[in-house]
mmCIF file of C-alpha atoms in Angstrom:
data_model
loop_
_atom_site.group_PDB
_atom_site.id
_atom_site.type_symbol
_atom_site.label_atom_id
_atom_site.label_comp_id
_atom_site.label_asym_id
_atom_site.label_seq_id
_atom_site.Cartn_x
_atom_site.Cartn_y
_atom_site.Cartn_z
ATOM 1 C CA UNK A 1 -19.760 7.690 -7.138
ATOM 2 C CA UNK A 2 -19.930 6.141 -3.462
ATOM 3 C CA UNK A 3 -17.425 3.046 -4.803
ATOM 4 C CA UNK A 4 -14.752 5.608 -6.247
ATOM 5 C CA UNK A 5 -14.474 8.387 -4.095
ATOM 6 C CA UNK A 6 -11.925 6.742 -1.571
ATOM 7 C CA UNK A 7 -10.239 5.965 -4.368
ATOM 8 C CA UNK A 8 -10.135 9.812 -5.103
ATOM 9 C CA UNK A 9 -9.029 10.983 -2.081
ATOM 10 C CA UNK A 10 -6.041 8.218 -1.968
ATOM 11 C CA UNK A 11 -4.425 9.653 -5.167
ATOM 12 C CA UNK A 12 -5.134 13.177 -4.330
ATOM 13 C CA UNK A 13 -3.801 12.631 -0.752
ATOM 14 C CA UNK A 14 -0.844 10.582 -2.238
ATOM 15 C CA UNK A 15 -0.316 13.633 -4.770
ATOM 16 C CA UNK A 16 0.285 16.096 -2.012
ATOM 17 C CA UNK A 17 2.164 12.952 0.085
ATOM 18 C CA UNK A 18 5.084 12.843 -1.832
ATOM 19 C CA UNK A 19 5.404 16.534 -3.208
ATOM 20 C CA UNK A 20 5.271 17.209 0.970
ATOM 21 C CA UNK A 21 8.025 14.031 1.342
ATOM 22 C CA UNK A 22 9.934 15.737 -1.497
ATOM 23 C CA UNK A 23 9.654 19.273 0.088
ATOM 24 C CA UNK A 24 10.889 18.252 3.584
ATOM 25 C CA UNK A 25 14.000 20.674 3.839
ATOM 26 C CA UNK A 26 17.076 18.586 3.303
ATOM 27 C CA UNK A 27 18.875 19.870 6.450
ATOM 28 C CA UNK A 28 15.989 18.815 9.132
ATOM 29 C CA UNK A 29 16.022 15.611 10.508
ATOM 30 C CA UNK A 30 12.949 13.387 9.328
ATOM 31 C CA UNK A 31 11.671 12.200 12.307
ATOM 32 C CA UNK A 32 11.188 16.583 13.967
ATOM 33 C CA UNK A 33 9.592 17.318 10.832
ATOM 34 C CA UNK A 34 7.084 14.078 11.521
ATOM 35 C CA UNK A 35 6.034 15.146 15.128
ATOM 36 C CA UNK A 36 4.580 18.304 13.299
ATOM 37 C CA UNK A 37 2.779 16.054 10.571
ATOM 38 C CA UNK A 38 1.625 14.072 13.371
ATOM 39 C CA UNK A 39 0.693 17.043 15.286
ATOM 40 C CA UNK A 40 -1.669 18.433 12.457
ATOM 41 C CA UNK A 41 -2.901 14.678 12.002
ATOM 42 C CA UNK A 42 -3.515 14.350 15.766
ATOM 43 C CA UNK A 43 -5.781 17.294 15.626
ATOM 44 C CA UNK A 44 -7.498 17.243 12.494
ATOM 45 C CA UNK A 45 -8.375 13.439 13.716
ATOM 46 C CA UNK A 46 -9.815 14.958 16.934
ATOM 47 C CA UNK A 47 -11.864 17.374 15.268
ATOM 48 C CA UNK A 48 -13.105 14.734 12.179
ATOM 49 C CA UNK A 49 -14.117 12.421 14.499
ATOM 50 C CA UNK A 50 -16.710 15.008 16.313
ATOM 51 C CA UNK A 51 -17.744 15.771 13.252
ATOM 52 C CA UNK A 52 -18.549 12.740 12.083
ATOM 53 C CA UNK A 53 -19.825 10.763 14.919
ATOM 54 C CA UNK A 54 -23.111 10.986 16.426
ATOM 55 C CA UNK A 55 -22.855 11.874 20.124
ATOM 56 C CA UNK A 56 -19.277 11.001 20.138
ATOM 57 C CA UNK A 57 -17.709 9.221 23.141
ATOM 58 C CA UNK A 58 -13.633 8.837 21.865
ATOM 59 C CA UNK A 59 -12.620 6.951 25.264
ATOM 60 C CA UNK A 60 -15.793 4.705 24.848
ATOM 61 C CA UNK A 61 -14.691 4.493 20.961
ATOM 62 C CA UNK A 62 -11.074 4.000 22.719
ATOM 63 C CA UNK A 63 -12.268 0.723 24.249
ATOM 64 C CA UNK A 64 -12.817 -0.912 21.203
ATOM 65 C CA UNK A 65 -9.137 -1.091 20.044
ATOM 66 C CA UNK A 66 -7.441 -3.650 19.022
ATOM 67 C CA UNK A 67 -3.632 -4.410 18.594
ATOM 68 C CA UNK A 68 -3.952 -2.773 14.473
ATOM 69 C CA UNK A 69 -4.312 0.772 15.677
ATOM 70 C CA UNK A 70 -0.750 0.400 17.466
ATOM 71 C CA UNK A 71 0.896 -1.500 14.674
ATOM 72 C CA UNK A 72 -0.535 0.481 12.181
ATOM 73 C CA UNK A 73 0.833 3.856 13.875
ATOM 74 C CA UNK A 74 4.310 1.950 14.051
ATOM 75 C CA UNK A 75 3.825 1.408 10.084
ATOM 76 C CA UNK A 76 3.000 4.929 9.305
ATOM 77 C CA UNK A 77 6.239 5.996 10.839
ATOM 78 C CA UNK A 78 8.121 3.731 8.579
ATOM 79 C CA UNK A 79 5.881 4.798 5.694
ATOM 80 C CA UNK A 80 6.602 8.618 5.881
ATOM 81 C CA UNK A 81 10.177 8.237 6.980
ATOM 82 C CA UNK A 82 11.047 5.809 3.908
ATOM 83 C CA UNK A 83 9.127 8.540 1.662
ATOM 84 C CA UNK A 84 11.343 11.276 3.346
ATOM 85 C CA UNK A 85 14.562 9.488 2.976
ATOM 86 C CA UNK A 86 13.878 7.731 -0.545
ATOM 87 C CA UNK A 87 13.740 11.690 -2.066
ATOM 88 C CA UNK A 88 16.664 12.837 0.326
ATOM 89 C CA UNK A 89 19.027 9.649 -1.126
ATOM 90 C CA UNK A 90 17.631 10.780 -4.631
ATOM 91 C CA UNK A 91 14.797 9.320 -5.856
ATOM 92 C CA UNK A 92 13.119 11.633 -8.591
ATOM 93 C CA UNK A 93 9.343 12.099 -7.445
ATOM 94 C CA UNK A 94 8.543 10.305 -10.726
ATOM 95 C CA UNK A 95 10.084 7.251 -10.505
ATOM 96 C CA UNK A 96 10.442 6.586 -6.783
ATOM 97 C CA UNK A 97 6.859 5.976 -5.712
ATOM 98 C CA UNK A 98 6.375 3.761 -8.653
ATOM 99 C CA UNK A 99 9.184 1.239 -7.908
ATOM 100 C CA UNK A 100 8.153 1.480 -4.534
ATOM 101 C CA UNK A 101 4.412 0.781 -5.415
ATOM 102 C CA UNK A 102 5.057 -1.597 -8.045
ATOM 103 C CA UNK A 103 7.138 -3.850 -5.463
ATOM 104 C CA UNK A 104 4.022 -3.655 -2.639
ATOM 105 C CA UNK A 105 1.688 -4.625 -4.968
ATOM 106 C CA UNK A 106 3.888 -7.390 -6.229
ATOM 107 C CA UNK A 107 4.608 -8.327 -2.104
ATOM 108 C CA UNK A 108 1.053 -7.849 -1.215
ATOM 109 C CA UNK A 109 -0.239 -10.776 -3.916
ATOM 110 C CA UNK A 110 2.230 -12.996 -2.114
ATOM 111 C CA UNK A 111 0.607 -11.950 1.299
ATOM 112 C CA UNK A 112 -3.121 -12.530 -0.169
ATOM 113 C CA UNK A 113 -2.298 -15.991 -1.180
ATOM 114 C CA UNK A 114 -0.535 -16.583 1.925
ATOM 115 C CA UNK A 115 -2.126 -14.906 4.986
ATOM 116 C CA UNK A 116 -5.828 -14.874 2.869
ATOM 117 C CA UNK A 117 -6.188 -17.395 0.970
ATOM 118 C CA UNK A 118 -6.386 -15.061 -2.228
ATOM 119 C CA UNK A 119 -6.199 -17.092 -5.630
ATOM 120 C CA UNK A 120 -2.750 -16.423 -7.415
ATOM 121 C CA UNK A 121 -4.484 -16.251 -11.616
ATOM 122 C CA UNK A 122 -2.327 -16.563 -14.637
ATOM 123 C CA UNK A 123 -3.371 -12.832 -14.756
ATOM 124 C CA UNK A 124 -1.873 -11.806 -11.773
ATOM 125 C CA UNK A 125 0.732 -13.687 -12.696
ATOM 126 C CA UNK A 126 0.929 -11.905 -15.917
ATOM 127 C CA UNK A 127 0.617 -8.868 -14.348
ATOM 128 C CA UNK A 128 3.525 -9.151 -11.609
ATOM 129 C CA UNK A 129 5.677 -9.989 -15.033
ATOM 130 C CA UNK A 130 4.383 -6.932 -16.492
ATOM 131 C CA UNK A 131 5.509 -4.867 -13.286
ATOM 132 C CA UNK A 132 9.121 -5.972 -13.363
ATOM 133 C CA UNK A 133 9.234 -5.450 -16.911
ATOM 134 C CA UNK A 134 8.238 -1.474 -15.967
ATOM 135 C CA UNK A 135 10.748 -1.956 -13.423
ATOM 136 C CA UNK A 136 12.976 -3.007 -15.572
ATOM 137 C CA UNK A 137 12.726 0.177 -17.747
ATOM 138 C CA UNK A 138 12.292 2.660 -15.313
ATOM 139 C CA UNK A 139 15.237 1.543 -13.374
ATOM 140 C CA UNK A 140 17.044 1.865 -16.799
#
């Protein structure tokens, strides 16, 4: 249980990710809609972190930052905005996250062997030809 609950929460978080993304009301601009998601995030951050952390010191926690925090905020922006705008150009919510996940995965192999030193198998490779064949028919 303790190796597949993150996994849990991803796809139930990513569930209620893009049926939010797909809700966002067509007329409001993405990025007012995001300081209120960012709002709620702010918060419930604040109040899981005293939750979870024994005598909890957040500046003293705030020391230990490194430049990952910053870029990954930066990255989250982009994340929700491209969800936003992928449903408002007209991505159906059953296709869009697919191509859009099948082409990470297929870019983050490529970053593995590169920046990590990950080993590229004949069944990743098989796999990454098995991808763009879905791509391929979903895009059909």
């Amino acid at each position: 249980m303790t190796l597949y609950w993150p996994i849990a929460l991803i796809v139930l978080s990513n569930v209620f990710y893009h049926i939010c993304s797909k809700a966002t009301p067509a007329g409001i601009n993405p990025f007012a809609s995001l300081t209120v998601t960012y709002g709620v995030g702010l918060l419930l951050c604040v109040i899981l972190y005293f939750v979870t952390a024994k005598d909890g010191n957040l500046m003293q926690e705030y020391k230990q930052l490194n430049w990952s925090s910053f870029v990954f905020g930066l990255t989250l922006v982009g994340l929700e905005a491209g969800s936003i705008y992928m449903y408002k150009v007209g991505w159906n919510i059953s296709t869009g996250n697919v191509v859009a996940s099948v082409s990470l995965a297929i870019v983050l192999i490529v970053v593995g062997a590169l920046v990590y030193k990950e080993v590229i198998t004949l069944r990743k490779v098989a796999g990454v030809l098995i991808c763009l064949l879905g791509l391929y028919f979903i895009n059909q």
